[in-house]
PDB file of C-alpha atoms in Angstrom:
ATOM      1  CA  UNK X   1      42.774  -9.546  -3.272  1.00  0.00           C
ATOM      2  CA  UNK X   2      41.505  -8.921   0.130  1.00  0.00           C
ATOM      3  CA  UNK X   3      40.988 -11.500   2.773  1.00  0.00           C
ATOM      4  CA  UNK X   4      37.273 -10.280   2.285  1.00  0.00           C
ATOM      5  CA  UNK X   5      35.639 -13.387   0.258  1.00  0.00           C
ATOM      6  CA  UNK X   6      32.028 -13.486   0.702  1.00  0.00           C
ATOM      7  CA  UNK X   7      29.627 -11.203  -0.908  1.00  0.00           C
ATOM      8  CA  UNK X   8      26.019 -10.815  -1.380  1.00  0.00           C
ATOM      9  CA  UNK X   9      25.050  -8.769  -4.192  1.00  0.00           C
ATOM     10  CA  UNK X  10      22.247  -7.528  -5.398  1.00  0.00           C
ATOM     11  CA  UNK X  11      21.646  -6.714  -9.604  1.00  0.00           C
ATOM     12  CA  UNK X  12      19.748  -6.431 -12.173  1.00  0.00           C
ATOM     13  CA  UNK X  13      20.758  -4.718 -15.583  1.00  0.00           C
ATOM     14  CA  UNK X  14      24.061  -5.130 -17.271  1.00  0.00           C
ATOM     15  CA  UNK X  15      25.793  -2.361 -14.997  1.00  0.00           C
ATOM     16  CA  UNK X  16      25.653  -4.740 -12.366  1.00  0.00           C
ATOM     17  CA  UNK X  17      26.528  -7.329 -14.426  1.00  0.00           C
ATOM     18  CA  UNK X  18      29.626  -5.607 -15.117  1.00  0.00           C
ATOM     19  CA  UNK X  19      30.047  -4.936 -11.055  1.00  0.00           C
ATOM     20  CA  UNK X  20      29.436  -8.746 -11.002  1.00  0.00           C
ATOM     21  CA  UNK X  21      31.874  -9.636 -12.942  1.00  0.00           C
ATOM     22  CA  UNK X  22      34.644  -7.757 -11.780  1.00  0.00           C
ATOM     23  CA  UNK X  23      34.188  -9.708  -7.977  1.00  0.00           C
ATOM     24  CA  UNK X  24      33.696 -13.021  -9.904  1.00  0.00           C
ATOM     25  CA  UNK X  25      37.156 -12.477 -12.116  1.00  0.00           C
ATOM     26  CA  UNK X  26      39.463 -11.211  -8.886  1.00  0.00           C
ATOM     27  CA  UNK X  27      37.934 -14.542  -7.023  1.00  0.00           C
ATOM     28  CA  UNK X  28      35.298 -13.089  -4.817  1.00  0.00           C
ATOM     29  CA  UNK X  29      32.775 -16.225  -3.321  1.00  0.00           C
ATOM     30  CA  UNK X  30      29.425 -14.808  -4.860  1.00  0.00           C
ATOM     31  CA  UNK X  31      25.779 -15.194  -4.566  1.00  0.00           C
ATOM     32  CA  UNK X  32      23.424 -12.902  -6.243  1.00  0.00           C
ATOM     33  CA  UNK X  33      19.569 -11.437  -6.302  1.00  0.00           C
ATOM     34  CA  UNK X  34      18.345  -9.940  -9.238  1.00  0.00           C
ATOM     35  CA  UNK X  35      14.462  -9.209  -9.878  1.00  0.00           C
ATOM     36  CA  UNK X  36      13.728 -11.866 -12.400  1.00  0.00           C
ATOM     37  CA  UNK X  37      15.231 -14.555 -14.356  1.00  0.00           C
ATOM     38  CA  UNK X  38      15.894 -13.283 -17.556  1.00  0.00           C
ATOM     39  CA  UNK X  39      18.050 -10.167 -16.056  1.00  0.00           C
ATOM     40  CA  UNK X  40      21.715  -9.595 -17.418  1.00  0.00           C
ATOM     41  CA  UNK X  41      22.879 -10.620 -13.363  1.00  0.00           C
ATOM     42  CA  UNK X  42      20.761 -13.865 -13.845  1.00  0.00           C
ATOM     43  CA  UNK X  43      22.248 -15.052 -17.107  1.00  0.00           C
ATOM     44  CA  UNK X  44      26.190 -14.101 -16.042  1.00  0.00           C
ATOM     45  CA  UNK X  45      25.522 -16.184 -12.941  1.00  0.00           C
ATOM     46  CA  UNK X  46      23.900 -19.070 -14.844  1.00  0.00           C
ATOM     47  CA  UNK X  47      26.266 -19.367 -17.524  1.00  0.00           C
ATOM     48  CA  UNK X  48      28.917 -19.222 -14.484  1.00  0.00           C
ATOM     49  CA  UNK X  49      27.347 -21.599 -12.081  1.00  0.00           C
ATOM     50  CA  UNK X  50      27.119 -19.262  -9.362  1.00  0.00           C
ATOM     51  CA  UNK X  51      24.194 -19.455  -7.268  1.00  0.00           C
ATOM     52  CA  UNK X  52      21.583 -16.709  -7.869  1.00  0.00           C
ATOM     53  CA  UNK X  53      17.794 -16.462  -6.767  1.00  0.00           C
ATOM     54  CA  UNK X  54      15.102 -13.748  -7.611  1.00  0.00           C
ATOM     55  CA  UNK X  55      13.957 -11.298  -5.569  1.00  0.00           C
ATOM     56  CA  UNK X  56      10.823 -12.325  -3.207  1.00  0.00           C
ATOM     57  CA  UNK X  57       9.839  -9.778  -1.141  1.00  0.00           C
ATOM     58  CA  UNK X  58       9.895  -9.735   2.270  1.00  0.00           C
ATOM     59  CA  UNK X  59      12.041 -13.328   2.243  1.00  0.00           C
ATOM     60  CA  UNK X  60      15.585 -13.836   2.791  1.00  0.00           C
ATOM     61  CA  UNK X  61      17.813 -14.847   0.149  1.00  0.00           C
ATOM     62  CA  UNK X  62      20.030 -18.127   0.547  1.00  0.00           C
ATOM     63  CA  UNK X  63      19.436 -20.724   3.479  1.00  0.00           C
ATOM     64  CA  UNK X  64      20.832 -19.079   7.204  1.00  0.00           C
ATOM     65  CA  UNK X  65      24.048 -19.528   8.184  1.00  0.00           C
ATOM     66  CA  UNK X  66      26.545 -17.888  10.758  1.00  0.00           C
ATOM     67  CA  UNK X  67      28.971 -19.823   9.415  1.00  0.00           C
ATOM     68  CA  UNK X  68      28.697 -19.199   5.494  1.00  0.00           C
ATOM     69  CA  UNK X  69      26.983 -15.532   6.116  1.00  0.00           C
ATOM     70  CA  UNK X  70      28.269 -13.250   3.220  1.00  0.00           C
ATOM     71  CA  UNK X  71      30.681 -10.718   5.260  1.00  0.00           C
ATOM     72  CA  UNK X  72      30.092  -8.019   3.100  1.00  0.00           C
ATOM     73  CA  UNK X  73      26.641  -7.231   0.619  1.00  0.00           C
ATOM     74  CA  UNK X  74      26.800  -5.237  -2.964  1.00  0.00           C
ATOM     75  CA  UNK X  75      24.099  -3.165  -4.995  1.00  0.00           C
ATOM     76  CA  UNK X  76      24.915  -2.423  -8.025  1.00  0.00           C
ATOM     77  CA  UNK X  77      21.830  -0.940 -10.067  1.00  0.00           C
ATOM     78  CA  UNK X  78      19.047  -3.160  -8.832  1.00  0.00           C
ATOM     79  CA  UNK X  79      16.343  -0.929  -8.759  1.00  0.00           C
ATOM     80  CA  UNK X  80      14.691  -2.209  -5.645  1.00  0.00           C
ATOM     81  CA  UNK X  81      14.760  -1.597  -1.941  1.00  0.00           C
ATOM     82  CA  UNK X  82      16.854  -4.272   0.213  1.00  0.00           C
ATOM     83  CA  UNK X  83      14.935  -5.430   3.428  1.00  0.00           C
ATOM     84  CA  UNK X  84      16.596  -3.957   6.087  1.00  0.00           C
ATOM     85  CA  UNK X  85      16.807  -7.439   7.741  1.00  0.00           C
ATOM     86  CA  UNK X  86      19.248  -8.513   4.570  1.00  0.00           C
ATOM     87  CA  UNK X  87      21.145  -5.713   4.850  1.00  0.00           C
ATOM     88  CA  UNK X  88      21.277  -6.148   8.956  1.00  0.00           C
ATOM     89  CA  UNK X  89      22.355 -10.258   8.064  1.00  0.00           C
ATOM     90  CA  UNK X  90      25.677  -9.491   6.636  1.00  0.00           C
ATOM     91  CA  UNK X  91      28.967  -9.685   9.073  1.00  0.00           C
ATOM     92  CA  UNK X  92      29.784  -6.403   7.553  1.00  0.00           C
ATOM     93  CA  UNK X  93      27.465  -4.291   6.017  1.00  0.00           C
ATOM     94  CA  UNK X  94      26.305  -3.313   2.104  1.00  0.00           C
ATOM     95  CA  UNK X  95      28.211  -0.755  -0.137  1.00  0.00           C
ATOM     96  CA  UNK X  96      26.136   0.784  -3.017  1.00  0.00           C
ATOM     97  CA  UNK X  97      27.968   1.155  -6.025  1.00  0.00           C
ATOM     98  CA  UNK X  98      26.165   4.103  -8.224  1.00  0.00           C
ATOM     99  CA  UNK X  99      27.274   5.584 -11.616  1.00  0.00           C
ATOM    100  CA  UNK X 100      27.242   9.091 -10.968  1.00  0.00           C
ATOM    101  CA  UNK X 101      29.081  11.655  -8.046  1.00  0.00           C
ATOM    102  CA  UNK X 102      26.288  11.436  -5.678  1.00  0.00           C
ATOM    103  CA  UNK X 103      24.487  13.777  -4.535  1.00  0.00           C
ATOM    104  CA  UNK X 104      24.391  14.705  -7.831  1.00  0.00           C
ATOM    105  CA  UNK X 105      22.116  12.030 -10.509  1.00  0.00           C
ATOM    106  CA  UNK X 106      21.268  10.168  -6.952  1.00  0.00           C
ATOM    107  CA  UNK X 107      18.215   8.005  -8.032  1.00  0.00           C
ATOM    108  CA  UNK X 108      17.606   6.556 -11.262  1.00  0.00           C
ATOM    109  CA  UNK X 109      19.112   7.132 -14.679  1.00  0.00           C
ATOM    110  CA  UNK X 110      21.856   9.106 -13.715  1.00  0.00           C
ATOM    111  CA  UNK X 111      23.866   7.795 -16.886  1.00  0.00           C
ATOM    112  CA  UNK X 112      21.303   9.487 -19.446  1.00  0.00           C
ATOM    113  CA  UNK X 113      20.936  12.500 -17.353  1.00  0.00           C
ATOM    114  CA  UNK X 114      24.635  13.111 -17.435  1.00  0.00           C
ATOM    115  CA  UNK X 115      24.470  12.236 -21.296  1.00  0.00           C
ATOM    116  CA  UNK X 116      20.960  14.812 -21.494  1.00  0.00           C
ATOM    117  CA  UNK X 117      22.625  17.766 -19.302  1.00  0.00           C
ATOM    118  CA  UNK X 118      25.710  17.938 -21.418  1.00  0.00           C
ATOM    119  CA  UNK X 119      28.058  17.050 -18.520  1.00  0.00           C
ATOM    120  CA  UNK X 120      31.662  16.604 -19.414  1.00  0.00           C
ATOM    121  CA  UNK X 121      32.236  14.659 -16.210  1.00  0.00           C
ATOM    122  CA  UNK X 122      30.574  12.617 -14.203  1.00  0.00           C
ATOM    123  CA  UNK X 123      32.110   9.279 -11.748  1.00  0.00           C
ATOM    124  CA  UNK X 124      31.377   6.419  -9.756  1.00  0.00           C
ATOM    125  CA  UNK X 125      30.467   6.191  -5.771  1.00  0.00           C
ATOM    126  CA  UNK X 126      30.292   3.963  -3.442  1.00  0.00           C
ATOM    127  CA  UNK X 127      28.309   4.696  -0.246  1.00  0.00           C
ATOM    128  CA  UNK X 128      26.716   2.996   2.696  1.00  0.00           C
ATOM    129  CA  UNK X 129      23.402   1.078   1.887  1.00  0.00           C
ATOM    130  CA  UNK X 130      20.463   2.081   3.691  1.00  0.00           C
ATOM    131  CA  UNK X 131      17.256   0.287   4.879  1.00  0.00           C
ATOM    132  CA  UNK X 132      14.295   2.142   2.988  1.00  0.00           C
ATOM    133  CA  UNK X 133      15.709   4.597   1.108  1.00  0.00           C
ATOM    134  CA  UNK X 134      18.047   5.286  -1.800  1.00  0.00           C
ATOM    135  CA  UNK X 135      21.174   6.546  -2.363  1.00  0.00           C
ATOM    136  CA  UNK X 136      21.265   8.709   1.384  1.00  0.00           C
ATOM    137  CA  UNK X 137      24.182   6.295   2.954  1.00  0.00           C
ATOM    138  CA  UNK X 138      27.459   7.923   3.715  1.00  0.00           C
ATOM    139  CA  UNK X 139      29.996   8.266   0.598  1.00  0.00           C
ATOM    140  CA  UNK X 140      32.670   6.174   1.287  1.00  0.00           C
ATOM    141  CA  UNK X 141      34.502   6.719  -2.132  1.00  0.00           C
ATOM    142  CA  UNK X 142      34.285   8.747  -5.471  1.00  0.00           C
ATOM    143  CA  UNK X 143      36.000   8.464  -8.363  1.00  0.00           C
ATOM    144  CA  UNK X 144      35.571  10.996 -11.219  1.00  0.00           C
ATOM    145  CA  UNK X 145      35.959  10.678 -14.732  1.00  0.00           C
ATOM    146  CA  UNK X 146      35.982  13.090 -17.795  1.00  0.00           C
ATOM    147  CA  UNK X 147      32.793  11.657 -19.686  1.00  0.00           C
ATOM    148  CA  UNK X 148      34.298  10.093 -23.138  1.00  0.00           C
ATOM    149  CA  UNK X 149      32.816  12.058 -26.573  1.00  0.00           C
ATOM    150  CA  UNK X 150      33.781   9.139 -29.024  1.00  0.00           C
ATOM    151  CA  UNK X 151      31.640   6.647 -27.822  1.00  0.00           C
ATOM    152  CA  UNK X 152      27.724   6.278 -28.354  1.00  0.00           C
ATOM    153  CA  UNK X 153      25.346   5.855 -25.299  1.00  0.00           C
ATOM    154  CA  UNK X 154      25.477   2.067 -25.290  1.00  0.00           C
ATOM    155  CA  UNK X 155      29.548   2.307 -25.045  1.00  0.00           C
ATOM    156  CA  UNK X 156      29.503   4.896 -22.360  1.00  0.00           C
ATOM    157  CA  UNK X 157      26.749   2.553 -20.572  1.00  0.00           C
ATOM    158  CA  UNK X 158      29.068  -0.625 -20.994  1.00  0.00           C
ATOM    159  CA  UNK X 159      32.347   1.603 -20.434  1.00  0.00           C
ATOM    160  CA  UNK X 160      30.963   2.937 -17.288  1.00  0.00           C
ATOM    161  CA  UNK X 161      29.726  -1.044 -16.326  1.00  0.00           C
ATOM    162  CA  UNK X 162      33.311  -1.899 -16.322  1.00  0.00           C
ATOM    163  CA  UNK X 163      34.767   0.839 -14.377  1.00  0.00           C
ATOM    164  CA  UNK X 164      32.135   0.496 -11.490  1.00  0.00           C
ATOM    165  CA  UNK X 165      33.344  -2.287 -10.943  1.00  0.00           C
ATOM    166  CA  UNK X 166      37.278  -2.045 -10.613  1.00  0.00           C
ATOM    167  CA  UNK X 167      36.177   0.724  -9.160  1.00  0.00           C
ATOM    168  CA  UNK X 168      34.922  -1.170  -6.140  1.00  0.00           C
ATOM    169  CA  UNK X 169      37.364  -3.963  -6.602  1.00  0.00           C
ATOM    170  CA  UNK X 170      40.011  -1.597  -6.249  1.00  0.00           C
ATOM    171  CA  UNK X 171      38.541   0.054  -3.291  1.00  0.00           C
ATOM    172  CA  UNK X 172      38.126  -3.163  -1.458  1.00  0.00           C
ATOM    173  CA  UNK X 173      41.905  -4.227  -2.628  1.00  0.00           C
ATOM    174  CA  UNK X 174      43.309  -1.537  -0.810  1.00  0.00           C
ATOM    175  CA  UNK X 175      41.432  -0.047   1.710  1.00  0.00           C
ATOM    176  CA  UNK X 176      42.718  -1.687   4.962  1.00  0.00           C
ATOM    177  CA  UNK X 177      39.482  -1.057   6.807  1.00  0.00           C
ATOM    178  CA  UNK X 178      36.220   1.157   6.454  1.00  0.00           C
ATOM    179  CA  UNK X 179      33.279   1.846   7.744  1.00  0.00           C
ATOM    180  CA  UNK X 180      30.147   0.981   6.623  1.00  0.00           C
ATOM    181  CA  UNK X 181      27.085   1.971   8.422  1.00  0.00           C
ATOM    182  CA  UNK X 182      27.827   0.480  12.054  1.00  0.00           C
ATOM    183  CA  UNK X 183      30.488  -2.043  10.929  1.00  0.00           C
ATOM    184  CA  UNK X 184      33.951  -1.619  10.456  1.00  0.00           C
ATOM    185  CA  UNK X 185      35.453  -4.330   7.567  1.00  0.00           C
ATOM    186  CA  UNK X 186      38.757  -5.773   7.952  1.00  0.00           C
ATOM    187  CA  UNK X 187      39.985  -6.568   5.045  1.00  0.00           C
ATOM    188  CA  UNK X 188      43.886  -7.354   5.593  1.00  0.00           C
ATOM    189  CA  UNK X 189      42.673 -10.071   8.573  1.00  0.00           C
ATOM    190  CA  UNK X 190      40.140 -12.555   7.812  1.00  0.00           C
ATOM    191  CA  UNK X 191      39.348 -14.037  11.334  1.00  0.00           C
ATOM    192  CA  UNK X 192      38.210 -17.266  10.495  1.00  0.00           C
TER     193      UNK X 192
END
């Protein structure tokens, strides 16, 4: 694992979940914000004891501290726009983590549009997270895949849940440094 140990993340359904997971298994320090408390993200985190709040808008998740500030924020599938001041409050910026090869599917549902349009590929990206808007940041990793015919939509959903995350596990496991809007992560160093 990377020296990189604190992460904000930001989830909903179980696609994030999944993303969730991933940092909770390879021993990422995790607090999450999901949109209510009955979401996929709320129940991992509860039946994990990780801390977790729901969304308020406008307020700050988790108490202020330079000390404890996460070093690097996650969205995985939340649905929602992330105050820019949340986004601004991390050491080292917020990587989106979308199902689909952005540009194309950018937005919502790109999983059933790929299923819909008959695509026989499709991937995972992660790019920069952006104050008020969606899905514009700069790509900072894609991954495609051949989209699998055996399984039924529900598989694909949770098979694509899965690799979104190792997908950004394994980007943050061996990138030595990137760039993420105007912060560049260290992740072989940790300077504390």
């Amino acid at each position: 694992m990377s020296q990189l140990k604190r992460i904000l993340f930001y989830g909903t359904d179980s696609l994030s979940a999944a993303v969730l997971s991933q940092l909770h298994q390879q021993g990422y320090e995790v607090r999450s914000v999901t949109k209510h408390p009955r979401t996929p993200v709320h129940k991992y985190c509860t039946r994990h004891g990780l801390p977790v709040e729901v969304f308020a808008r406008g307020a700050p998740p988790f108490p202020s501290n330079k000390t404890q500030a996460p070093e690097l924020g996650v969205v995985a599938s939340f649905g929602g726009m992330i105050p820019g001041s949340v986004i601004r409050s991390t050491k080292r910026g917020f990587v989106n983590v979308h199902p689909s090869l952005i540009p194309k599917y950018k937005g919502p549902a790109p999983l059933p549009h790929t299923l819909l349009n008959g695509d026989t590929d499709y991937g995972i990206t992660l790019l920069e997270a952006l104050p008020r808007s969606f899905d514009q940041g700069k790509i900072l990793h894609q991954r495609q895949l051949p989209v699998p015919l055996h399984m039924s939509g529900g598989e694909f959903w949770d098979h694509t849940g899965r690799l979104m995350g190792e997908t950004l596990v394994g980007y943050l496991n061996t990138k030595p440094t990137f760039q993420v809007g105007y912060f560049v992560i260290y992740l072989l160093t940790d300077p504390h």
